[in-house]
Amino acid sequence: MSIFTKIINGEIPCYKICEDKDFIAFLDINPNAKGHTLCVPKEEISYIFDMDDAQYLKLMQFSKRVALALQQVVPCKRIGVAVVGLEVPHTHVHLIPISEMSEMTFQQKVQMTDEEFKELAAKVHQAFIALPSAN
Ligand code: AMP
């Protein structure tokens, strides 16, 4: 069972932004930049390109909405998108609020306190639930 399945099952905590029937979004605990978020399908599929087209497109649609919420809350130039999966073999889309290319390299990390993570997740959650229903 992947660490993300344990999060989905509520066995380990996360700084949750939102979830629906099929997907969950939570803050990365070792962020490249403030607001670095992971969008994860609840089904434990290791490799993104093993998803069928419908699942893949739904994951991207979900990730887009999370990105729209993130960009309202976190000052940045863009929300960078990456899929890596070398550490956790459970598909996830990294959404990273970036102002510099170096923030996409996964070499540079920012430190955040538990309080900061909680506060940020709550703000992005509020922005997410306030999004218009279609974009
Ligand atoms: P990768 O599989 O290479 O895309 O990297 C996995 C990402 O998951 C890394 O950015 C980790 O910091 C992040 N990560 C690992 N465990 C957790 C966790 N329990 N909660 C949030 N993020 C995590």
XYZ file of C-alpha atoms and ligand atoms in Angstrom:
158
model
C 0.000 0.000 0.000
C 1.449 3.403 -0.939
C 1.920 6.221 1.553
C -0.688 8.164 -0.439
C -3.230 5.342 -0.055
C -2.604 5.561 3.706
C -3.341 9.304 3.509
C -6.486 8.644 1.436
C -7.618 6.051 4.009
C -7.013 8.520 6.844
C -4.293 6.337 8.382
C -1.725 9.124 8.216
C -2.387 12.862 8.288
C -1.978 15.384 5.506
C -2.554 19.079 4.919
C -5.625 18.500 2.797
C -6.865 21.048 0.295
C -9.808 19.169 -1.155
C -11.095 15.812 -2.284
C -13.888 14.309 -4.285
C -14.952 10.750 -5.029
C -11.923 10.030 -7.212
C -9.147 12.459 -6.239
C -7.482 14.216 -3.321
C -5.169 17.235 -3.186
C -2.833 17.962 -0.267
C 0.312 19.985 0.367
C 3.661 18.338 -0.329
C 5.483 17.982 3.002
C 8.863 18.817 1.452
C 7.864 21.685 -0.814
C 9.900 23.197 -3.632
C 7.977 26.408 -2.980
C 5.133 27.531 -0.723
C 1.884 25.983 -1.903
C 3.503 22.955 -3.595
C 0.550 20.588 -3.888
C 0.024 16.994 -4.962
C -3.105 15.894 -6.830
C -3.616 12.169 -6.417
C -6.138 9.670 -7.788
C -7.665 7.561 -5.019
C -7.082 4.460 -7.083
C -3.490 3.367 -6.530
C -2.121 3.382 -10.062
C 1.674 3.506 -10.060
C 2.386 5.159 -13.400
C 0.381 8.048 -14.813
C 0.522 6.791 -18.383
C -1.039 3.493 -17.334
C -4.248 5.403 -16.574
C -6.965 5.116 -19.154
C -7.807 8.285 -21.083
C -10.927 9.070 -19.047
C -9.103 8.780 -15.687
C -6.123 10.746 -16.990
C -8.295 13.594 -18.272
C -10.260 13.694 -15.003
C -7.016 13.933 -13.028
C -5.912 16.850 -15.219
C -9.298 18.552 -14.839
C -9.134 18.164 -11.055
C -5.525 19.446 -11.048
C -6.534 22.496 -13.084
C -9.152 23.483 -10.521
C -6.668 23.069 -7.681
C -4.187 25.221 -9.655
C -6.829 27.953 -10.091
C -7.363 27.999 -6.331
C -3.619 27.972 -5.594
C -2.890 30.915 -7.861
C -5.472 32.999 -6.035
C -3.734 32.418 -2.713
C -0.010 32.079 -3.378
C 1.869 34.961 -5.021
C 3.685 33.499 -8.055
C 4.212 33.945 -11.778
C 2.796 30.572 -12.786
C 1.694 27.264 -11.382
C 4.294 24.812 -12.658
C 3.170 21.245 -13.332
C 5.338 18.161 -13.002
C 4.894 14.419 -12.833
C 7.838 12.477 -11.443
C 6.862 9.462 -9.354
C 10.389 8.235 -8.606
C 9.821 8.388 -4.838
C 6.165 7.449 -4.424
C 4.809 4.861 -6.892
C 1.263 6.203 -6.784
C 0.359 8.644 -9.558
C 0.443 12.293 -8.529
C 0.588 15.654 -10.267
C 2.867 18.219 -8.624
C 1.465 21.767 -8.768
C 4.181 24.237 -7.814
C 3.617 27.996 -7.495
C 6.761 29.339 -9.171
C 8.461 32.616 -9.856
C 11.849 31.115 -10.786
C 12.823 28.084 -12.872
C 14.913 26.813 -9.936
C 11.643 26.091 -8.074
C 10.896 23.342 -10.624
C 14.163 21.486 -10.030
C 13.288 19.621 -6.801
C 16.777 20.560 -5.545
C 15.725 23.671 -3.663
C 13.272 23.256 -0.777
C 11.475 25.647 1.570
C 10.894 25.081 5.276
C 7.399 25.579 6.672
C 6.052 25.115 10.163
C 3.045 22.939 10.958
C 1.065 26.142 11.582
C 2.078 27.585 8.192
C 1.093 24.386 6.388
C -2.286 24.336 8.155
C -3.004 27.989 7.463
C -2.039 27.702 3.791
C -4.071 24.516 3.241
C -7.111 26.197 4.813
C -6.770 29.270 2.580
C -6.408 27.224 -0.603
C -9.337 25.061 0.508
C -11.491 28.191 0.863
C -10.423 29.417 -2.593
C -11.165 25.964 -4.054
C -14.693 25.762 -2.677
C -15.393 29.311 -3.889
C -14.432 28.523 -7.512
C -17.244 28.815 -10.019
C -18.585 25.386 -10.938
C -17.326 25.454 -14.538
C -14.227 27.048 -16.022
P 7.950 11.768 -6.617
O 7.401 10.385 -6.371
O 9.388 11.699 -7.099
O 7.083 12.591 -7.535
O 8.031 12.523 -5.222
C 7.096 12.288 -4.198
C 6.710 13.581 -3.529
O 5.813 13.253 -2.474
C 7.871 14.374 -2.912
O 7.810 15.723 -3.369
C 7.628 14.245 -1.397
O 8.025 15.403 -0.674
C 6.125 14.037 -1.342
N 5.664 13.290 -0.169
C 6.141 12.120 0.292
N 5.453 11.719 1.373
C 4.516 12.674 1.606
C 3.492 12.842 2.590
N 3.299 11.957 3.570
N 2.713 13.950 2.528
C 2.902 14.861 1.545
N 3.845 14.750 0.587
C 4.646 13.673 0.609
